[in-house]
Amino acid sequence: MPTIEELYQNYGILADAKEDVSQHKNAYQVILDGVKGGSKEKRLAAQFIPKFFKNFPDLADAALNAQLDLCEDEDVSIRRQAIKELPQFATGENLPRVADILTQLLQSDDSAEFTLVNNALLSIFKIDAKGTLGGLFSQILQGEDIVRERAIKFLSNKLKTLPEDILTKDVEDIIFSESKKVLYDVTGEEFVLFMKILSFLKNLQTVSGRQQLVDLVSEQAGLHQTLNPADPDSVDRLLQCMRQAVPLFSKNVHSTKFVTYFCETVLPILSTLTSPVEGFDVQLEVLKLLAEMSSFCGDMDKLESNLNKLFDKLLEYMPLPPEEVENGENAANEEPKLQFSYVECLLFSFHQLGRKLPDFLLTKVDAEKLKDFKIRLQYFARGLQVYIRQLRLALQGKTGEALKTEENKIKVVALKITNNINVLIKDLFHIPPSYKSTVTLSWKPVQKAEPGQKRLSDETTSGSPPKKPIVGPKRDSRQIYNPPSGKYSGSLGNVPYEQRGGFRGGRGRGWGGRGNRSRGRVY
């Protein structure tokens, strides 16, 4: 094993040789042998080996393996030095291998070391993006779970930092094609991250690009399959996919396939859906997603049939007025509960689809059923007016900090819900029923256009604000407004589903089992 002095001596020989450095193979071999020495010798070897690596192609494999030994040394300072120098080996055919090695090194639990690996990966990305992607996706597809997880997060976090001259169309095409391979077998969290990665790509921010992403989500959601309401993983999968799809829809990218699936498959079994998270109202979440998607529904093959299903579900949430006995009192001594949160979603969806078949209530609904609907609608409208007055009175004069208390926040949301329902009911009371009014769903931000402001995109439609090409936005933890009859309820009643993480059970459940891969060093 060479000493410190011998390492410096042979380094001097190589440095002084200049153009003739390749003639001093024995001197370079001495430096390679430095990896067998003590900590000081190893630190010097970690610096010297990469400096002359390109001059000795016959020793390229030995040099790279020597550096890799240092990347796995017990001494963290030696590992850091070796990792820092590793990008110098990323030339020609070696680059994909170096990328693969660095990707495996992402599993490090040392924060400084982990940062060095990230920086090294970024530096070789700028040398050869395609080769680096080869190494990254190799580990994502075949590596250990911790490596796969961190490689995906690396792509999700770092791609957006790369300049346009690195992230070319060809590079984006590789990311898209390789991502599609990975999406055959992912967890929910991984799926969300990949949708974030793909939505950032310039190629996929066009109308045709968004349509490709929608098609990807459609495949993941399993819209060709029957939903098992008793399986929380299946329900979770559907909800996660719909969340990713909603921001992609526009007047040019339609939600028809998704809305059709919800009407035909999900609404009939809505009450039997198993919640993937305890305390989470899965039925309300389904109805919220349906409402958001309904704004962008195109021509539907079975429009009348699906409107009937939506109409029937709406009737379930709109109670008949209680029967009165002779003294004028309620026979049941209890007013029916008015479930405003659910009704807002269903009325909005019905209103959106009803525009496509405006004579539905006049010619497609049985006379007795229509009469029953009007009775329910009138009863609901009367209760609605009472609550609107109560809410306005409760919020009257309150501004600033006073409106930020939890109780008043709920009342503000409740007022949005009830006002929306009021507008939609008035439309349906028209003769013939009208579908012209527009409302912003209570959980969506209201878009305020400034004077002279240009139209932001082709995606601004009634009932939905402009969409950005970013998948997986944070959704408001919307409170259910479902007060008991005769008084206001301050119960929150909802759990923010987005904060619960990915799919149940991790990879191997719900979205396909990758199985357990036990891998040692694969360099």
Short mmCIF file of C-alpha atoms in Angstrom, two decimals:
data_model
loop_
_atom_site.label_atom_id
_atom_site.label_comp_id
_atom_site.label_asym_id
_atom_site.label_seq_id
_atom_site.Cartn_x
_atom_site.Cartn_y
_atom_site.Cartn_z
CA MET A 1 0.00 0.00 0.00
CA PRO A 2 1.42 3.41 -0.92
CA THR A 3 2.24 5.98 1.73
CA ILE A 4 1.18 9.63 1.70
CA GLU A 5 4.60 10.58 0.35
CA GLU A 6 4.38 8.01 -2.44
CA LEU A 7 0.94 9.22 -3.45
CA TYR A 8 2.17 12.82 -3.68
CA GLN A 9 5.28 11.67 -5.55
CA ASN A 10 3.28 9.78 -8.18
CA TYR A 11 0.76 12.60 -8.44
CA GLY A 12 3.71 14.90 -9.24
CA ILE A 13 4.92 12.54 -11.93
CA LEU A 14 1.52 12.56 -13.63
CA ALA A 15 1.00 16.32 -13.25
CA ASP A 16 4.44 17.15 -14.66
CA ALA A 17 4.08 14.75 -17.59
CA LYS A 18 1.41 16.95 -19.20
CA GLU A 19 0.79 15.63 -22.76
CA ASP A 20 2.78 12.47 -21.99
CA VAL A 21 0.79 11.55 -18.89
CA SER A 22 -0.62 8.36 -20.46
CA GLN A 23 2.89 6.92 -20.57
CA HIS A 24 3.01 6.75 -16.77
CA LYS A 25 0.54 3.93 -16.17
CA ASN A 26 2.47 2.58 -13.17
CA ALA A 27 2.24 5.94 -11.40
CA TYR A 28 -1.55 5.96 -11.83
CA GLN A 29 -1.74 2.38 -10.55
CA VAL A 30 0.00 3.48 -7.36
CA ILE A 31 -2.68 6.13 -6.86
CA LEU A 32 -5.39 3.51 -7.42
CA ASP A 33 -3.79 1.37 -4.73
CA GLY A 34 -4.22 4.27 -2.34
CA VAL A 35 -7.79 3.13 -1.68
CA LYS A 36 -6.30 0.24 0.34
CA GLY A 37 -4.50 2.55 2.75
CA GLY A 38 -5.56 4.49 5.81
CA SER A 39 -8.00 7.40 5.98
CA LYS A 40 -5.45 10.01 4.84
CA GLU A 41 -4.36 7.91 1.89
CA LYS A 42 -7.98 7.28 0.90
CA ARG A 43 -8.81 10.98 0.99
CA LEU A 44 -5.90 11.76 -1.32
CA ALA A 45 -6.85 8.88 -3.65
CA ALA A 46 -10.42 10.19 -3.82
CA GLN A 47 -9.04 13.47 -5.21
CA PHE A 48 -6.25 12.11 -7.42
CA ILE A 49 -8.03 9.18 -9.13
CA PRO A 50 -10.64 11.27 -11.02
CA LYS A 51 -8.10 13.92 -12.02
CA PHE A 52 -6.24 11.56 -14.36
CA PHE A 53 -9.06 9.09 -15.06
CA LYS A 54 -9.54 10.10 -18.72
CA ASN A 55 -5.84 9.56 -19.54
CA PHE A 56 -5.89 5.82 -18.81
CA PRO A 57 -8.75 4.12 -20.67
CA ASP A 58 -7.24 0.67 -19.97
CA LEU A 59 -7.63 1.32 -16.25
CA ALA A 60 -11.06 2.99 -16.51
CA ASP A 61 -12.97 0.16 -14.85
CA ALA A 62 -10.40 -0.25 -12.11
CA ALA A 63 -10.41 3.50 -11.47
CA LEU A 64 -14.18 3.73 -11.28
CA ASN A 65 -14.41 0.70 -8.99
CA ALA A 66 -11.72 2.18 -6.76
CA GLN A 67 -13.69 5.41 -6.47
CA LEU A 68 -16.84 3.44 -5.70
CA ASP A 69 -15.05 1.65 -2.87
CA LEU A 70 -14.37 5.08 -1.40
CA CYS A 71 -18.04 6.05 -1.86
CA GLU A 72 -18.89 3.17 0.50
CA ASP A 73 -16.15 3.80 3.07
CA GLU A 74 -17.06 3.79 6.76
CA ASP A 75 -15.50 7.25 7.17
CA VAL A 76 -18.15 9.78 6.16
CA SER A 77 -15.55 12.42 5.21
CA ILE A 78 -13.98 9.98 2.71
CA ARG A 79 -17.41 9.13 1.28
CA ARG A 80 -18.23 12.80 0.85
CA GLN A 81 -14.95 13.51 -0.95
CA ALA A 82 -15.38 10.50 -3.26
CA ILE A 83 -18.99 11.43 -4.11
CA LYS A 84 -18.05 15.03 -4.76
CA GLU A 85 -15.50 13.92 -7.39
CA LEU A 86 -17.68 11.22 -8.96
CA PRO A 87 -19.10 13.44 -11.79
CA GLN A 88 -15.58 13.62 -13.28
CA PHE A 89 -16.05 9.97 -14.30
CA ALA A 90 -19.27 10.83 -16.21
CA THR A 91 -17.82 10.80 -19.70
CA GLY A 92 -18.98 8.90 -22.77
CA GLU A 93 -20.21 5.39 -22.05
CA ASN A 94 -19.54 5.78 -18.32
CA LEU A 95 -22.14 8.50 -17.79
CA PRO A 96 -25.27 6.27 -17.52
CA ARG A 97 -23.37 4.01 -15.12
CA VAL A 98 -22.32 6.98 -12.97
CA ALA A 99 -25.90 8.22 -13.01
CA ASP A 100 -27.07 4.77 -11.90
CA ILE A 101 -24.47 4.75 -9.10
CA LEU A 102 -25.38 8.25 -7.89
CA THR A 103 -29.06 7.32 -7.93
CA GLN A 104 -28.30 4.35 -5.64
CA LEU A 105 -26.34 6.69 -3.37
CA LEU A 106 -29.52 8.76 -2.82
CA GLN A 107 -30.34 6.27 -0.07
CA SER A 108 -27.76 7.96 2.18
CA ASP A 109 -29.10 9.15 5.55
CA ASP A 110 -26.28 11.67 6.02
CA SER A 111 -27.71 15.07 5.07
CA ALA A 112 -24.42 16.53 3.77
CA GLU A 113 -23.73 13.37 1.77
CA PHE A 114 -27.29 13.37 0.40
CA THR A 115 -26.85 16.99 -0.73
CA LEU A 116 -23.59 16.11 -2.48
CA VAL A 117 -25.32 13.25 -4.33
CA ASN A 118 -28.09 15.58 -5.46
CA ASN A 119 -25.60 18.18 -6.65
CA ALA A 120 -23.56 15.52 -8.47
CA LEU A 121 -26.67 14.20 -10.23
CA LEU A 122 -27.62 17.71 -11.29
CA SER A 123 -24.12 18.38 -12.63
CA ILE A 124 -24.10 15.27 -14.87
CA PHE A 125 -27.69 16.06 -15.91
CA LYS A 126 -26.28 19.23 -17.45
CA ILE A 127 -23.60 17.19 -19.23
CA ASP A 128 -25.95 14.58 -20.71
CA ALA A 129 -29.59 14.66 -19.69
CA LYS A 130 -30.55 11.55 -21.65
CA GLY A 131 -27.79 9.43 -20.13
CA THR A 132 -28.62 10.66 -16.63
CA LEU A 133 -32.28 9.82 -17.11
CA GLY A 134 -31.24 6.32 -18.14
CA GLY A 135 -29.53 5.79 -14.79
CA LEU A 136 -32.37 7.35 -12.79
CA PHE A 137 -35.15 5.38 -14.44
CA SER A 138 -33.13 2.16 -14.26
CA GLN A 139 -33.19 2.46 -10.48
CA ILE A 140 -36.81 3.66 -10.36
CA LEU A 141 -37.87 0.54 -12.24
CA GLN A 142 -35.57 -2.00 -10.60
CA GLY A 143 -33.98 -0.47 -7.49
CA GLU A 144 -34.72 -0.86 -3.81
CA ASP A 145 -37.79 0.93 -2.47
CA ILE A 146 -35.83 3.69 -0.70
CA VAL A 147 -33.78 4.37 -3.85
CA ARG A 148 -36.89 4.36 -6.04
CA GLU A 149 -38.69 6.75 -3.70
CA ARG A 150 -35.83 9.24 -3.57
CA ALA A 151 -35.13 9.05 -7.30
CA ILE A 152 -38.76 9.95 -8.03
CA LYS A 153 -38.60 12.83 -5.57
CA PHE A 154 -35.34 14.00 -7.16
CA LEU A 155 -37.06 14.24 -10.54
CA SER A 156 -40.09 15.91 -9.02
CA ASN A 157 -38.04 18.55 -7.22
CA LYS A 158 -35.11 19.16 -9.58
CA LEU A 159 -36.52 19.05 -13.12
CA LYS A 160 -38.08 22.49 -12.69
CA THR A 161 -34.64 23.94 -11.86
CA LEU A 162 -33.10 22.89 -15.18
CA PRO A 163 -32.75 25.47 -17.99
CA GLU A 164 -34.59 25.07 -21.29
CA ASP A 165 -31.43 24.20 -23.22
CA ILE A 166 -31.08 21.09 -21.03
CA LEU A 167 -34.76 20.13 -20.89
CA THR A 168 -35.21 19.86 -24.67
CA LYS A 169 -38.13 18.26 -26.48
CA ASP A 170 -36.16 15.01 -26.93
CA VAL A 171 -35.37 14.91 -23.21
CA GLU A 172 -39.02 15.56 -22.33
CA ASP A 173 -40.08 12.77 -24.68
CA ILE A 174 -37.78 10.36 -22.82
CA ILE A 175 -39.21 11.45 -19.46
CA PHE A 176 -42.74 10.89 -20.73
CA SER A 177 -42.08 7.47 -22.28
CA GLU A 178 -40.10 6.21 -19.25
CA SER A 179 -42.71 7.56 -16.84
CA LYS A 180 -45.43 5.62 -18.64
CA LYS A 181 -43.45 2.42 -17.99
CA VAL A 182 -43.23 3.24 -14.28
CA LEU A 183 -46.94 4.06 -14.06
CA TYR A 184 -47.83 0.44 -14.76
CA ASP A 185 -46.97 -0.21 -11.11
CA VAL A 186 -47.07 2.69 -8.65
CA THR A 187 -48.42 3.67 -5.26
CA GLY A 188 -50.81 6.58 -4.92
CA GLU A 189 -48.09 8.91 -3.68
CA GLU A 190 -45.83 7.95 -6.58
CA PHE A 191 -48.65 8.53 -9.05
CA VAL A 192 -49.21 12.04 -7.72
CA LEU A 193 -45.47 12.81 -7.98
CA PHE A 194 -45.29 11.55 -11.56
CA MET A 195 -48.29 13.64 -12.55
CA LYS A 196 -46.48 16.62 -11.04
CA ILE A 197 -43.35 15.75 -13.05
CA LEU A 198 -45.24 15.28 -16.32
CA SER A 199 -47.39 18.37 -15.91
CA PHE A 200 -44.27 20.49 -15.66
CA LEU A 201 -43.04 19.41 -19.09
CA LYS A 202 -43.56 22.06 -21.77
CA ASN A 203 -44.64 19.43 -24.30
CA LEU A 204 -47.55 18.49 -22.07
CA GLN A 205 -48.78 21.99 -21.29
CA THR A 206 -50.50 22.27 -24.66
CA VAL A 207 -54.08 21.13 -25.30
CA SER A 208 -52.86 17.91 -26.92
CA GLY A 209 -50.40 17.41 -24.05
CA ARG A 210 -53.11 17.80 -21.43
CA GLN A 211 -55.21 15.30 -23.35
CA GLN A 212 -52.35 12.79 -23.16
CA LEU A 213 -52.19 13.29 -19.40
CA VAL A 214 -55.95 12.84 -19.10
CA ASP A 215 -55.67 9.58 -21.05
CA LEU A 216 -52.92 8.46 -18.65
CA VAL A 217 -55.12 9.19 -15.65
CA SER A 218 -58.00 7.37 -17.30
CA GLU A 219 -55.86 4.24 -17.62
CA GLN A 220 -54.74 4.48 -14.00
CA ALA A 221 -58.28 5.03 -12.74
CA GLY A 222 -59.49 1.79 -14.31
CA LEU A 223 -62.59 3.37 -15.86
CA HIS A 224 -63.08 0.18 -17.88
CA GLN A 225 -63.61 -1.78 -14.65
CA THR A 226 -66.50 -2.06 -12.23
CA LEU A 227 -65.77 -0.33 -8.92
CA ASN A 228 -65.84 -2.51 -5.81
CA PRO A 229 -67.39 -0.22 -3.17
CA ALA A 230 -66.27 -2.49 -0.33
CA ASP A 231 -62.58 -2.20 -1.25
CA PRO A 232 -61.08 0.99 0.22
CA ASP A 233 -58.01 0.66 -2.04
CA SER A 234 -60.17 0.73 -5.16
CA VAL A 235 -62.11 3.72 -3.88
CA ASP A 236 -58.86 5.45 -2.92
CA ARG A 237 -57.39 4.82 -6.36
CA LEU A 238 -60.40 6.37 -8.07
CA LEU A 239 -60.36 9.47 -5.85
CA GLN A 240 -56.62 10.00 -6.27
CA CYS A 241 -56.89 9.72 -10.04
CA MET A 242 -59.83 12.11 -10.24
CA ARG A 243 -57.90 14.66 -8.19
CA GLN A 244 -55.13 14.58 -10.76
CA ALA A 245 -57.54 14.79 -13.69
CA VAL A 246 -59.64 17.76 -12.56
CA PRO A 247 -56.96 20.48 -13.09
CA LEU A 248 -56.35 19.19 -16.63
CA PHE A 249 -59.88 19.64 -17.95
CA SER A 250 -60.84 22.63 -20.07
CA LYS A 251 -63.28 23.53 -22.82
CA ASN A 252 -60.89 21.73 -25.20
CA VAL A 253 -59.99 18.79 -22.94
CA HIS A 254 -63.25 17.18 -21.93
CA SER A 255 -64.18 15.23 -18.82
CA THR A 256 -66.93 13.26 -20.58
CA LYS A 257 -65.45 9.80 -19.98
CA PHE A 258 -65.01 10.52 -16.26
CA VAL A 259 -68.43 12.09 -15.74
CA THR A 260 -70.04 9.17 -17.56
CA TYR A 261 -68.25 6.69 -15.29
CA PHE A 262 -69.34 8.56 -12.17
CA CYS A 263 -72.97 8.72 -13.30
CA GLU A 264 -73.20 5.14 -14.52
CA THR A 265 -70.97 3.32 -12.03
CA VAL A 266 -70.35 5.40 -8.91
CA LEU A 267 -73.62 7.24 -8.19
CA PRO A 268 -75.73 4.05 -7.99
CA ILE A 269 -73.42 2.65 -5.26
CA LEU A 270 -72.55 5.97 -3.59
CA SER A 271 -74.03 5.05 -0.20
CA THR A 272 -72.02 1.80 -0.03
CA LEU A 273 -68.56 3.25 -0.75
CA THR A 274 -65.98 2.38 1.88
CA SER A 275 -63.95 5.36 3.05
CA PRO A 276 -60.17 4.93 2.65
CA VAL A 277 -59.59 7.08 5.74
CA GLU A 278 -61.45 6.98 9.03
CA GLY A 279 -63.60 10.05 9.56
CA PHE A 280 -63.46 11.06 5.90
CA ASP A 281 -66.75 11.68 4.06
CA VAL A 282 -66.12 9.74 0.87
CA GLN A 283 -69.63 10.39 -0.49
CA LEU A 284 -69.23 14.15 -0.31
CA GLU A 285 -65.77 13.93 -1.91
CA VAL A 286 -67.19 11.95 -4.84
CA LEU A 287 -69.93 14.53 -5.33
CA LYS A 288 -67.44 17.41 -5.18
CA LEU A 289 -65.27 15.80 -7.85
CA LEU A 290 -68.30 15.14 -10.04
CA ALA A 291 -69.38 18.78 -9.71
CA GLU A 292 -65.93 20.04 -10.72
CA MET A 293 -65.74 17.70 -13.70
CA SER A 294 -69.27 18.43 -14.92
CA SER A 295 -68.28 21.92 -16.09
CA PHE A 296 -66.08 20.41 -18.79
CA CYS A 297 -68.25 17.56 -19.97
CA GLY A 298 -68.56 17.32 -23.76
CA ASP A 299 -71.16 15.48 -25.83
CA MET A 300 -72.34 12.40 -23.94
CA ASP A 301 -73.71 9.28 -25.63
CA LYS A 302 -76.16 8.38 -22.86
CA LEU A 303 -76.98 11.89 -21.69
CA GLU A 304 -80.64 11.26 -20.86
CA SER A 305 -79.86 8.07 -18.95
CA ASN A 306 -77.11 9.74 -16.93
CA LEU A 307 -79.24 12.79 -16.22
CA ASN A 308 -81.87 10.41 -14.84
CA LYS A 309 -79.31 8.83 -12.50
CA LEU A 310 -78.18 12.26 -11.36
CA PHE A 311 -81.78 13.38 -10.94
CA ASP A 312 -82.64 10.31 -8.84
CA LYS A 313 -79.62 10.88 -6.59
CA LEU A 314 -80.61 14.54 -6.17
CA LEU A 315 -84.09 13.47 -5.04
CA GLU A 316 -82.52 11.32 -2.31
CA TYR A 317 -80.97 14.42 -0.74
CA MET A 318 -84.03 16.65 -1.11
CA PRO A 319 -86.61 15.54 1.46
CA LEU A 320 -90.37 15.85 1.22
CA PRO A 321 -91.99 18.26 3.69
CA PRO A 322 -93.18 16.49 6.86
CA GLU A 323 -96.85 15.55 7.07
CA GLU A 324 -98.94 17.69 9.38
CA VAL A 325 -101.63 16.37 11.72
CA GLU A 326 -104.90 18.22 12.37
CA ASN A 327 -103.48 20.65 14.93
CA GLY A 328 -100.87 21.76 12.37
CA GLU A 329 -97.94 20.15 14.17
CA ASN A 330 -95.31 17.98 12.57
CA ALA A 331 -96.47 14.36 12.81
CA ALA A 332 -92.94 13.13 13.37
CA ASN A 333 -92.07 16.04 15.72
CA GLU A 334 -88.81 16.42 13.76
CA GLU A 335 -87.95 18.44 10.67
CA PRO A 336 -85.98 16.58 7.96
CA LYS A 337 -82.31 17.52 7.77
CA LEU A 338 -81.36 19.65 4.79
CA GLN A 339 -77.97 18.45 3.54
CA PHE A 340 -76.79 21.57 1.81
CA SER A 341 -73.23 20.45 1.00
CA TYR A 342 -74.42 17.42 -0.93
CA VAL A 343 -77.25 19.26 -2.63
CA GLU A 344 -74.91 22.01 -3.86
CA CYS A 345 -72.75 19.42 -5.63
CA LEU A 346 -75.66 17.47 -7.11
CA LEU A 347 -77.62 20.55 -8.20
CA PHE A 348 -74.53 22.04 -9.82
CA SER A 349 -73.80 18.80 -11.72
CA PHE A 350 -77.43 18.48 -12.79
CA HIS A 351 -77.46 22.12 -13.87
CA GLN A 352 -74.30 21.65 -15.97
CA LEU A 353 -75.51 18.51 -17.74
CA GLY A 354 -79.05 19.87 -18.00
CA ARG A 355 -77.77 22.59 -20.32
CA LYS A 356 -77.12 19.87 -22.87
CA LEU A 357 -80.72 18.61 -22.68
CA PRO A 358 -82.79 21.63 -21.58
CA ASP A 359 -86.15 19.93 -22.07
CA PHE A 360 -85.24 17.04 -19.74
CA LEU A 361 -87.59 18.10 -16.92
CA LEU A 362 -90.39 18.91 -19.37
CA THR A 363 -90.38 15.87 -21.65
CA LYS A 364 -88.15 13.19 -20.14
CA VAL A 365 -89.47 13.02 -16.58
CA ASP A 366 -92.77 11.42 -15.59
CA ALA A 367 -95.45 13.96 -14.59
CA GLU A 368 -95.89 12.52 -11.08
CA LYS A 369 -92.14 12.41 -10.54
CA LEU A 370 -91.80 16.01 -11.71
CA LYS A 371 -94.59 17.08 -9.34
CA ASP A 372 -92.82 15.30 -6.49
CA PHE A 373 -89.56 17.05 -7.41
CA LYS A 374 -91.18 20.48 -7.38
CA ILE A 375 -92.65 19.83 -3.93
CA ARG A 376 -89.22 18.85 -2.64
CA LEU A 377 -87.64 21.83 -4.36
CA GLN A 378 -90.15 24.27 -2.82
CA TYR A 379 -89.67 22.80 0.65
CA PHE A 380 -85.89 22.97 0.30
CA ALA A 381 -86.06 26.55 -1.01
CA ARG A 382 -88.14 27.66 2.03
CA GLY A 383 -85.63 26.13 4.44
CA LEU A 384 -82.84 27.66 2.44
CA GLN A 385 -84.20 31.19 2.85
CA VAL A 386 -84.40 30.73 6.61
CA TYR A 387 -80.77 29.67 6.86
CA ILE A 388 -79.56 32.41 4.51
CA ARG A 389 -81.23 35.02 6.73
CA GLN A 390 -79.74 33.44 9.85
CA LEU A 391 -76.27 33.36 8.36
CA ARG A 392 -76.39 36.93 7.08
CA LEU A 393 -77.59 38.12 10.47
CA ALA A 394 -74.81 36.18 12.23
CA LEU A 395 -72.15 37.67 9.93
CA GLN A 396 -73.57 41.19 9.77
CA GLY A 397 -70.99 43.84 10.65
CA LYS A 398 -68.14 41.34 11.03
CA THR A 399 -64.91 42.12 9.19
CA GLY A 400 -61.19 41.37 9.36
CA GLU A 401 -60.12 39.27 12.34
CA ALA A 402 -63.69 38.58 13.41
CA LEU A 403 -64.26 36.60 10.21
CA LYS A 404 -61.17 34.47 10.82
CA THR A 405 -62.54 32.57 13.81
CA GLU A 406 -63.36 28.92 13.07
CA GLU A 407 -67.06 29.47 13.74
CA ASN A 408 -67.30 32.41 11.35
CA LYS A 409 -65.21 30.69 8.69
CA ILE A 410 -67.77 27.89 8.66
CA LYS A 411 -70.60 30.41 8.45
CA VAL A 412 -68.94 32.17 5.49
CA VAL A 413 -68.60 28.86 3.64
CA ALA A 414 -72.17 27.96 4.58
CA LEU A 415 -73.41 31.24 3.12
CA LYS A 416 -71.60 30.50 -0.15
CA ILE A 417 -73.20 27.06 -0.30
CA THR A 418 -76.71 28.27 0.41
CA ASN A 419 -76.42 31.21 -2.00
CA ASN A 420 -75.26 28.86 -4.75
CA ILE A 421 -78.17 26.50 -4.16
CA ASN A 422 -80.57 29.45 -4.13
CA VAL A 423 -79.35 30.64 -7.56
CA LEU A 424 -79.62 27.15 -9.07
CA ILE A 425 -83.08 26.47 -7.63
CA LYS A 426 -84.36 29.76 -9.05
CA ASP A 427 -83.20 28.60 -12.48
CA LEU A 428 -85.14 25.36 -12.15
CA PHE A 429 -88.29 27.23 -11.04
CA HIS A 430 -88.33 29.05 -14.37
CA ILE A 431 -90.97 27.97 -16.90
CA PRO A 432 -89.43 26.38 -18.82
CA PRO A 433 -86.47 25.54 -16.55
CA SER A 434 -83.42 27.69 -17.25
CA TYR A 435 -79.76 26.73 -17.14
CA LYS A 436 -78.22 30.15 -17.74
CA SER A 437 -76.99 31.16 -14.28
CA THR A 438 -73.36 30.62 -13.34
CA VAL A 439 -72.02 30.07 -9.83
CA THR A 440 -68.59 29.36 -8.38
CA LEU A 441 -68.57 26.22 -6.27
CA SER A 442 -68.26 27.13 -2.60
CA TRP A 443 -64.82 25.54 -2.15
CA LYS A 444 -63.33 27.19 -5.25
CA PRO A 445 -61.70 30.65 -5.16
CA VAL A 446 -63.60 33.43 -6.89
CA GLN A 447 -61.65 34.86 -9.83
CA LYS A 448 -61.64 38.65 -9.95
CA ALA A 449 -60.70 39.94 -13.37
CA GLU A 450 -59.01 43.33 -13.33
CA PRO A 451 -60.04 46.01 -15.84
CA GLY A 452 -58.33 45.49 -19.19
CA GLN A 453 -56.92 42.14 -18.12
CA LYS A 454 -56.41 39.66 -20.93
CA ARG A 455 -58.20 36.35 -20.79
CA LEU A 456 -55.83 33.98 -19.00
CA SER A 457 -56.52 30.78 -20.87
CA ASP A 458 -59.03 28.72 -22.73
CA GLU A 459 -59.98 27.04 -19.49
CA THR A 460 -62.15 29.65 -17.79
CA THR A 461 -65.71 28.44 -17.69
CA SER A 462 -68.75 28.89 -15.54
CA GLY A 463 -68.44 27.23 -12.20
CA SER A 464 -64.69 26.79 -12.35
CA PRO A 465 -61.70 29.18 -12.18
CA PRO A 466 -58.81 29.15 -14.66
CA LYS A 467 -56.68 26.06 -14.33
CA LYS A 468 -52.89 26.01 -14.20
CA PRO A 469 -50.88 23.17 -15.72
CA ILE A 470 -49.87 21.91 -12.32
CA VAL A 471 -51.24 18.63 -11.14
CA GLY A 472 -52.28 17.86 -7.60
CA PRO A 473 -53.20 21.28 -6.21
CA LYS A 474 -53.92 21.61 -2.53
CA ARG A 475 -57.64 21.50 -2.02
CA ASP A 476 -59.43 23.33 0.73
CA SER A 477 -60.47 21.19 3.66
CA ARG A 478 -64.09 21.97 3.03
CA GLN A 479 -66.50 21.90 5.95
CA ILE A 480 -69.75 20.01 5.50
CA TYR A 481 -72.69 22.32 6.00
CA ASN A 482 -75.46 20.09 7.26
CA PRO A 483 -77.28 21.84 10.09
CA PRO A 484 -80.07 20.07 11.96
CA SER A 485 -83.53 21.42 11.32
CA GLY A 486 -84.34 24.71 12.97
CA LYS A 487 -80.87 25.78 14.06
CA TYR A 488 -77.36 26.32 12.78
CA SER A 489 -74.78 23.59 13.28
CA GLY A 490 -71.13 24.49 13.83
CA SER A 491 -69.85 20.97 13.36
CA LEU A 492 -66.89 20.73 11.01
CA GLY A 493 -67.66 17.15 10.13
CA ASN A 494 -64.85 16.66 7.62
CA VAL A 495 -61.25 15.46 7.65
CA PRO A 496 -58.75 16.93 5.15
CA TYR A 497 -58.21 13.86 3.01
CA GLU A 498 -55.18 15.32 1.23
CA GLN A 499 -53.13 15.23 4.40
CA ARG A 500 -53.52 11.49 4.80
CA GLY A 501 -50.77 10.50 2.38
CA GLY A 502 -50.82 7.93 -0.38
CA PHE A 503 -52.57 4.62 -0.90
CA ARG A 504 -53.15 2.16 1.88
CA GLY A 505 -50.52 -0.46 2.37
CA GLY A 506 -47.94 1.07 0.04
CA ARG A 507 -46.71 -0.50 -3.14
CA GLY A 508 -48.10 -4.00 -3.38
CA ARG A 509 -51.67 -2.98 -2.55
CA GLY A 510 -54.27 -1.41 -4.72
CA TRP A 511 -51.95 -0.23 -7.49
CA GLY A 512 -50.14 -3.51 -8.11
CA GLY A 513 -47.45 -5.25 -6.08
CA ARG A 514 -43.85 -4.55 -6.96
CA GLY A 515 -42.82 -7.22 -4.51
CA ASN A 516 -39.72 -7.11 -2.36
CA ARG A 517 -36.44 -6.78 -4.17
CA SER A 518 -33.35 -7.42 -2.11
CA ARG A 519 -30.40 -5.77 -3.77
CA GLY A 520 -26.87 -5.23 -2.62
CA ARG A 521 -24.36 -3.11 -4.45
CA VAL A 522 -25.20 -3.18 -8.16
CA TYR A 523 -22.59 -0.78 -9.43
#
